[in-house]
Structures are given as C-alpha cells and as structure tokens.
C-alpha cells in the first residue's frame, strides 16, 4: 500500500488548543485536584504523579482539553488526582475508551494511565490494537511487576518463580517484556523510564506527548507493600551505571561508568554484546536509531533486558512517524463531507432516507 | 403463441429455495423490489444457513427467501408458500413440508440427477415417481435452457452461463405474476456495468425466463395482484437493519451531534455496521473494533466526548459488553446498545431469530444496574425505535438497549419514508457553566447534580472550560461525584439510578380492541407484532372478540400496563423464548399471564397463534 501524504499534523498536540502567549503561566497547583491521594505511603505512584503534575504546565495546553483515562488497579486512580477531565474506567479497557474519545475529538490530548496487570493481562488485546492502529494517545504503563490493588498476586511482568499470594511455590509464568511487546505491535513510539529519575521521566513524557500517534511509556514503579525493591538494583548508585543503558538516538549504545565504559557491538545472529571500549577494534558498534523505519533494531535493544536486569535500556527505543488511525478516520469522514459540499442538511438526510429505489402512492 | 389467461389474486406467498450458491437471496430481493414497485404491500423472510457455502446439494446448504405480497395490508411473510421455486432436490425436500397440497412447485429438473437425489435420500425422483401428484409441478430444465439461451455468448464458460439460471427463474416468476423487470435490468446494469458480456448474459437469461413463461404451454395462465391501498406518500422497501441504521443516522442529525459506532462483526448485526460505514457523508464515524468489548468501549469514549455513541451486536456480544454497559450506568452517559437477537445459548443459531436476550439485557450485569430497554416491532419500525433509543439515551444520560432480532434484521417491508422536519427534535444541551456554588459562594461544577425532572446529570464534555471533573465506575457521592464508600450514599445512588430509569417518559400502551368487549388480550413484544396482528385479524374475521397490544418499552413498562393487564380475563403472551416477558409481568404485576412460547429459530405462524388464542377464547366463552 502506498500511503499518501494527507498533510497530517506532525505533533501529538497540534490540534489541541494552547494557552494564549500572554496568559498567566500554569503551575503544578493548577493540575492538582482537591481529592486526597490514597496510595500507600512510599508508593512510586506519588513520584510519577508529582512528575506529571509539574510537567503538564510545560505543555502550555488548555487544561480542559486534557483527558486522562485509566483502567483498574492502583495506578488507575491517577485521574482522580489531576485537575483535568478524567475517567476511571474498568479493568483493561482504557485504550478502547480512549480510542473512541481520541478519534471523535482531535482537540483533546488523551492520556491513558495503566498498570502491568491492566494493560498486559486483562487489557492486552486493547493495548496491542491501540498501538497497531497508532491512535493518537499517550499511554503511561506503570510496571511494578505485581497486582497491588488485589493485594499481591503475580502479574504478567513478574519474573518466573515469583513467590506471591497466588504462587506460593513460585510462579511458572514467563513474563512479558512490555517494550518488546509494544515494538512487536509496531508501536510508533516506545520508551522506558524509571519513576525515580524525574529528569529522564519528564524528558520521555515530553517526547511522548508531542509524538503524533500511540506513544507507550513503560515506567518502572516500586510497590513498597507487595513487591518492594523490585527495581532496587537500578536505583542503587553503585550498580545503576553498570546496568542502565541510556538510549540516545544517533549515539553508540553504551553502558557502565566513565572509567569502565562498555560498548554494544553487533553479533551475527544475536542481539549484540557489550565489550569494553578498548576492545571494540574493528567490530561494528551499534548506533541507536530511534527513527529507523524497521522496528527490528529497537526490538533487539529491548531484548538486552532480562529479569535479572543485568542491562536495562532506558529512554526512547522507537520514535517514527506513521499516519495515525484517528487522523485517517477523520480524513475519510471529512473528505466525504467536503466532497458532498459540506455538512449534511435536512435535504441531504431526506435523500439518504429515500434511498435509490422509491415509489409514490397517491 | 398459445393464448394465456390472466387471473387476479388477492395475495401470494412465494418461496425461492436453492443451494447457498444459487443466488436465491438476490433473486428474492429483486422479485421483492419489482413487487414493491407495483404497489403491493409485502413482507419478506430470508432463511439461510450460517455456513457461507455448505456442501453443494445438501440439506444444510439450502437457502431460501420467502415473500408475501397482496392487494391489502400484509402483516407477516406468510405461513405457507403458494409457490415454491426449488432449484435442486435438497431445496424441494427441505421445504415440501411447509407447502400445502395444491400449491405450485417450479423445479429445476437439471439438478434432479441420481447423484443429487441420493445426497438428500431420494431413491427415485419425486418429479417422476408420482409423490408430488397433490401439487402443481412445473418441471423446467432451468439450467440447460439458460445455457442454451446464452449460446451466443461465446466468451463465457458453461459455469458462468449456468450461474445466470437464477435470472431465468426470476424472469419466469416475473412473467407468472406480471412483475415489471425494468428495475432488475437497471440493477444488473449497475452491478455488471464493468463487464458488458456478463451483463448482457444476465439480461438475456432474465428475458428468456419471461419468454419461456409466455410461450410454453406448461404455464397456462399468469396472475395479477393489484396494488394495495396504502397511505399516500413516498415508499421504499427496507430491511430492519437498514431501517435501524437510517434511524440512528437520522437521530444523530436531529440531535445535532456526530454519530460514532463502535462495532465488531457478528451475524445478524453486521449489516448495521455495513450500512453506517457507508454514511460518512452524514458525519457518521464507524470504528470496527478489535473485539466486542472494545466496540462498546469506543462508543462510550465517544459519548464521553459528546457524540452519540452506539454499539451494535447480537446476544453473544452483549455478554461481552455487559461490564462496559454497567460502567455507562455508573457514569450516566448516553449510549445506545443495539442487540439483534439470534438463537442461543452460546453460538446457538447465528442466522435464525429468537427473543431470548430480554432477561440478559434487563439483568445481565453485576449490581443494581437498571437499563432502559425497547424493542422494534417490524422491519420499518426499526427506524422509529432507533430514534426513540437515542432520545432516551441523550435525555436521561443512560445506556439504552434496543432489541431487534434476526427476523426483523433481514426481513423487509415497504416503509413510508418520513419527511426530515417531521422527525422528533432530539436537540441536546451540553453543560457549559458551573451549576452550583461551594461553601465559600464560589461557582463550582457538580457532575452528579441532577435535573429535578429527568434525574439526568449534566453532560459535560472535555474541552469545556471550568467543568473539569473526574468520573469513574467506583461509587460516587451524590451531587459531587467524588469517590464515596458511605453506606447511605450507596443506597441513595442505587435508588436514584433506578428512579431515573423508572421515570423515563414512555407512552401509554395502546390496546387494539375494536369491539370493546374482548375478554382475551394478546400481549406481544418485538418481532411477534406481525404474527400477533395477523392471528387476531383471522379470529376477528371469524367473529371473535380479541384484544391486542404490543409493548415497545420493556423497561420501564408503560404506566397503564397494570390497568390493561387487569382489564382482561385472560392475557396471552406469545414469545420466541421460554417465557421471559411473562416472568417479568408476573413478577411486576402479580398477574397470571398465559405464556405461549416457541424457540424454533423461526417467527410464529399466523395459524399457530390463532389456534392458541382460540383455545383460550373457548375457556372464557
């Protein structure tokens, strides 16, 4: 199929009304609702909420044109705490509801807040189809590798062998890698961030919001009650540098502190391997290209990750431009309306009702 | 040329039957269109298997199309055919039991081969062994005559020529019943415009069929059925699914809101999706969802944004959508859920009709989850029912279930096309400003502050400044909409949602009791309208007093229903389920209604219902 250039807007927020230049600036306070936040003390969700509340003013959008839609789970309480429009829906279905909203309302910035159980288990189908269609949504997937609201069962991202309330002998499920899954669905924007790294999180959120199309951001989030410390090795200053692979498009993929830098080199038939900088020699260094049309390279990067978290890429894996579903749907409707000379009048409706084969009595 | 007589009839029932690949639905559609153009009143009943192409020549592969047309008001597709067109032995065998003795059979002899006869268990050909002597049989070599007539078309294969045999049959029947064929010629020109040889061949087959009737001695006379007296106006023939789609589009137009359909393909509802997907020019958006749950989620998301959100499905889809319908009950947003019922449970009978989803849509959700329910009565009535469903959804900010069924969906009848300005005004008002003041006297928006009359909450769509608010499926505090687990508040909210649905304005039930002294009331709902009306007509013509009423609104019931039920010594409730409305009536009104039920995947016959009513009439006489 040849895709014709429909003159599509290039950023995710293009059709969303912005504040006038001379309007007083918004603050975090403007996005804080009057509801008491009811997550457990120490929950990673607080950090993400604070980051989002302080980041949203930077977009300069009219508050009433921002909508957060969530499913069910701890993370899905998120919309209650933001003073925007919000819907706390049902388990797993937020991407479907958001698809209907985003397709019928181009003037809205539509966000989905979901968790690993909500997005990848009960709502897995809706997630992959929202990504496949490339609906203009920003999806924040809080991954804490556990079911929190139902008090501690293993989730589709829990590592195999997790001992939980519903797996006393250890879970036998193989976990999903959300980033690999999203790339497999050919999502046009896929990123990962740590709840604790606010600078990185805000940077990724900004890119995701401005991306036109479905943007999936996986956020590693700690559940202090049922899965405390799941990402501790990535937060630990001594280990962090050796494990976190910070993806920068156009730059070689590296890991490790300054004095022990390792570089990703290509391996025939494999995802690549990290070798000390000094030993690279003639080997082909993997340079990250988030804009590569083929998602295979980004997928290979996503496979560096493992349940042991030896090497965990963070940042934007993929960021490509592809016509969005909602733009295309609207273009068909608007095209048909324009071709017919404008919105349907009573006379046009009358013609529709009569059809092509009528007869008259009397 | 033999001179032929012309006889006048007041009504005829024709059934076209053949293999699924024989084009019987198309033939029936065309004959219907010709008949409508003549001004007869009519009603149709397509009946086809769920398999697209069952093994050729077998009983499971038989597809049929029945048409009842008359010079008077037609209420049903007819109990029994006067004419059966049987394209093969399977079609004869599958339909013969429905054919009264003395009826006419037009059989395609070319298909009555030893092999085809054996496939359906005929040891000898019924066309030759005398077993059909009680019927008028026209044995016509439809296939070979068609092929012969198309001999000049050298560019066509024998198979392609054979395929035109349905046009030959249509031509023959059109001659028999003096139907004009110009409409069919135009139709063929559109369909095969790009393939001139195929077009010419089909036209030639159609003319050959007509000429065959006119010239051969086998057909001694043709028949005329005069136009039926119908109210002045412009008419078209519509199926229930077409009328329903038009009704939704018209309702959105009258509401001044865009229509968004979220739907997943399912028989027999897919035609609603097809029809609406062709109405983009009217601002209609259709989204073919990844599953049934997404279909309703998309519709609800669109409603949240201010559109008329609709989802269309059949019974199995309703089961999957239930949780989202419950969310819509809690969010109190408009949503139209169209259920084209089919035989169940589970996959059941996908292409056959049933009315067994009534209790599912009433009660098939967790918690106290009241939803208004209404049902269409005839194919054309699906239009009005759709407008009514949108009215209720937008006025009361609630999900609404509109019930149709396979019989209405695929059946057709003439429809007096209304003028657009005569349609109800469905204009809606979206919230635009704060509706309350807080303790400090500042204006605030209370998303669950209700209209005192309708109990509807404001429809405040994203993009409206100053009304930012959060809604969700968790119980909300009355007025503010904040999360609330307070016991008394929950009790209040449950009762408020129920009161809102109970208070929906629905017209009183009209009772058709011309003599005014009937002791027996036949009370139906949905697609039994035609058979119930036809049965009561038969009984009244025989001198009996019988009252009849039909429920459009199943939830809430009309306010006068209690009175109506108590006015009669006996109330008979015929349903294509095992007594679901009867259960509701008994439970609601403590009236011991009589239930008559059948779940055969087919509509009631007039005779069957008239017999049942007769028995009850005897009891009270």
Coordinates of C-alpha atoms in Angstrom, one line a residue, chain A residues 28-239:
Chain A
X28 CA 1.7 22.2 39.3
X29 CA -1.1 23.5 41.5
X30 CA -3.4 24.1 38.5
X31 CA -3.2 20.4 37.8
X32 CA -3.7 19.2 41.4
X33 CA -7.3 18.2 42.2
X34 CA -9.0 18.6 45.6
X35 CA -9.0 14.9 46.2
X36 CA -6.9 13.3 48.9
X37 CA -4.3 11.0 47.4
X38 CA -4.8 7.5 48.7
X39 CA -1.9 5.4 47.7
X40 CA 0.2 3.6 50.3
X41 CA 3.0 5.6 51.9
X42 CA 6.1 5.3 49.8
X43 CA 4.3 4.2 46.7
X44 CA 6.1 5.0 43.5
X45 CA 2.9 6.4 42.1
X46 CA 3.3 9.6 44.2
X47 CA 6.6 10.3 42.4
X48 CA 5.0 9.8 39.0
X49 CA 2.0 11.9 39.9
X50 CA 4.2 14.7 41.1
X51 CA 6.3 14.5 37.9
X52 CA 3.2 14.6 35.7
X53 CA 1.6 17.5 37.6
X54 CA 4.8 19.5 37.4
X55 CA 5.4 18.5 33.7
X56 CA 1.9 19.3 32.3
X57 CA 2.2 23.1 32.7
X58 CA 5.2 22.9 30.3
X59 CA 3.0 21.8 27.5
X60 CA 1.0 25.1 27.6
X61 CA -2.3 23.4 26.8
X62 CA -5.7 24.4 28.0
X63 CA -6.4 22.3 31.0
X64 CA -9.9 21.5 29.8
X65 CA -8.5 19.9 26.7
X66 CA -6.5 17.3 28.6
X67 CA -8.1 14.0 29.5
X68 CA -6.7 11.1 31.5
X69 CA -8.4 7.7 31.1
X70 CA -7.5 4.8 33.3
X71 CA -8.5 1.2 33.9
X72 CA -8.4 -0.6 37.2
X73 CA -5.6 -1.0 39.6
X74 CA -3.5 1.2 41.9
X75 CA -2.1 3.3 39.0
X76 CA -5.6 3.7 37.6
X77 CA -6.6 6.0 40.5
X78 CA -4.3 8.6 38.8
X79 CA -7.0 10.6 37.1
X80 CA -8.7 11.5 40.4
X81 CA -5.7 13.5 41.4
X82 CA -5.3 15.6 38.3
X83 CA -7.5 18.6 37.8
X84 CA -8.2 17.8 34.2
X85 CA -11.0 15.8 32.7
X86 CA -10.7 12.2 33.7
X87 CA -12.3 8.8 33.6
X88 CA -11.5 5.9 35.9
X89 CA -13.0 3.1 33.7
X90 CA -13.0 -0.6 34.0
X91 CA -10.2 -3.2 34.0
X92 CA -8.1 -3.2 30.9
X93 CA -10.5 -1.2 28.7
X94 CA -9.0 2.3 28.9
X95 CA -7.3 2.1 25.5
X96 CA -10.6 1.2 23.8
X97 CA -12.5 4.0 25.5
X98 CA -9.6 6.4 24.8
X99 CA -9.7 5.3 21.1
X100 CA -13.3 6.3 20.8
X101 CA -12.6 9.6 22.5
X102 CA -9.5 10.5 20.6
X103 CA -11.0 9.5 17.3
X104 CA -14.0 11.7 17.8
X105 CA -12.2 14.6 19.4
X106 CA -9.0 15.8 17.7
X107 CA -8.9 18.8 20.1
X108 CA -8.1 16.7 23.1
X109 CA -4.8 15.5 24.5
X110 CA -5.8 12.0 25.6
X111 CA -3.7 10.1 28.1
X112 CA -4.1 6.5 29.3
X113 CA -2.8 5.5 32.7
X114 CA -2.5 1.8 33.2
X115 CA -0.5 -0.9 35.0
X116 CA 1.1 -4.1 34.1
X117 CA -1.9 -6.2 35.0
X118 CA -4.4 -3.8 33.5
X119 CA -2.5 -3.2 30.2
X120 CA -0.8 -6.5 29.6
X121 CA -3.2 -9.1 31.1
X122 CA -6.9 -8.3 31.1
X123 CA -6.5 -5.4 28.6
X124 CA -3.7 -6.9 26.4
X125 CA -5.9 -7.0 23.3
X126 CA -6.9 -3.4 23.5
X127 CA -3.3 -2.3 24.1
X128 CA -1.8 -4.0 21.1
X129 CA -4.6 -2.8 18.9
X130 CA -4.3 0.8 20.0
X131 CA -0.6 0.5 19.2
X132 CA -1.1 -1.3 15.9
X133 CA -3.7 1.3 14.8
X134 CA -1.4 4.2 16.0
X135 CA -4.2 6.1 17.8
X136 CA -3.0 9.5 19.0
X137 CA -2.8 8.5 22.7
X138 CA -0.1 8.8 25.3
X139 CA -0.1 5.6 27.3
X140 CA 1.7 5.5 30.7
X141 CA 2.2 1.9 31.8
X142 CA 3.2 1.8 35.4
X143 CA 5.1 -1.5 35.8
X144 CA 5.5 -2.7 39.4
X145 CA 5.5 -6.4 38.4
X146 CA 2.7 -7.2 40.9
X147 CA -1.0 -6.9 41.4
X148 CA -1.2 -4.4 44.2
X149 CA -4.9 -3.5 44.5
X150 CA -5.9 -7.1 44.8
X151 CA -3.1 -7.5 47.4
X152 CA -0.2 -9.2 45.9
X153 CA -0.6 -11.8 43.1
X154 CA 2.0 -12.3 40.4
X155 CA 1.4 -10.2 37.3
X156 CA 2.3 -10.8 33.6
X157 CA 5.6 -8.9 34.2
X158 CA 6.5 -10.8 37.4
X159 CA 9.7 -12.7 36.9
X160 CA 9.3 -16.5 36.7
X161 CA 9.5 -18.1 40.1
X162 CA 8.0 -15.1 41.9
X163 CA 6.6 -16.2 45.2
X164 CA 3.3 -14.4 45.8
X165 CA 0.0 -15.0 47.5
X166 CA -1.2 -16.9 44.4
X167 CA 2.1 -18.6 43.7
X168 CA 3.4 -20.0 47.0
X169 CA 5.7 -22.3 45.2
X170 CA 6.8 -19.7 42.7
X171 CA 5.1 -18.6 39.5
X172 CA 5.6 -20.7 36.4
X173 CA 4.5 -17.9 34.0
X174 CA 7.0 -16.4 31.6
X175 CA 6.9 -12.6 31.9
X176 CA 6.1 -10.2 29.1
X177 CA 8.7 -7.5 28.3
X178 CA 6.3 -4.6 27.7
X179 CA 8.7 -2.8 25.4
X180 CA 9.3 -5.9 23.2
X181 CA 5.5 -6.4 23.1
X182 CA 4.9 -2.8 22.0
X183 CA 7.6 -3.0 19.4
X184 CA 6.1 -6.3 18.2
X185 CA 2.8 -4.5 17.7
X186 CA 4.7 -1.9 15.7
X187 CA 4.1 0.9 18.1
X188 CA 5.4 4.2 16.7
X189 CA 6.7 5.5 20.0
X190 CA 8.1 3.2 22.7
X191 CA 10.1 4.4 25.7
X192 CA 11.0 3.3 29.2
X193 CA 11.8 5.4 32.3
X194 CA 12.3 5.0 36.0
X195 CA 9.9 6.6 38.4
X196 CA 12.9 7.7 40.5
X197 CA 14.7 9.5 37.7
X198 CA 12.5 12.6 37.4
X199 CA 14.6 14.4 34.8
X200 CA 14.6 11.4 32.4
X201 CA 10.9 10.8 33.1
X202 CA 10.0 14.3 32.2
X203 CA 12.1 14.2 29.0
X204 CA 10.4 11.0 27.9
X205 CA 7.0 12.3 28.8
X206 CA 7.5 15.4 26.7
X207 CA 8.6 13.4 23.7
X208 CA 5.7 11.0 24.2
X209 CA 3.1 13.8 24.5
X210 CA 4.5 15.5 21.4
X211 CA 4.5 12.3 19.4
X212 CA 1.6 12.1 17.0
X213 CA 0.4 8.5 17.3
X214 CA 0.3 5.9 20.0
X215 CA 3.1 6.5 22.5
X216 CA 3.8 3.8 25.1
X217 CA 5.9 4.8 28.1
X218 CA 6.8 2.0 30.4
X219 CA 7.6 3.4 33.9
X220 CA 9.3 1.2 36.4
X221 CA 7.4 1.8 39.6
X222 CA 8.1 0.4 43.1
X223 CA 5.3 -1.2 45.1
X224 CA 6.6 -0.9 48.7
X225 CA 4.0 -3.2 50.1
X226 CA 3.8 -6.3 47.8
X227 CA 7.0 -6.1 45.7
X228 CA 9.3 -3.8 47.4
X229 CA 12.7 -3.3 45.9
X230 CA 11.8 -4.9 42.5
X231 CA 14.0 -2.2 40.8
X232 CA 16.4 -1.6 43.6
X233 CA 19.5 -2.7 41.6
X234 CA 18.6 0.1 39.1
X235 CA 18.3 2.7 41.8
X236 CA 21.4 1.7 43.7
X237 CA 24.0 4.2 42.8
X238 CA 26.8 1.7 42.8
X239 CA 25.0 -0.7 40.5

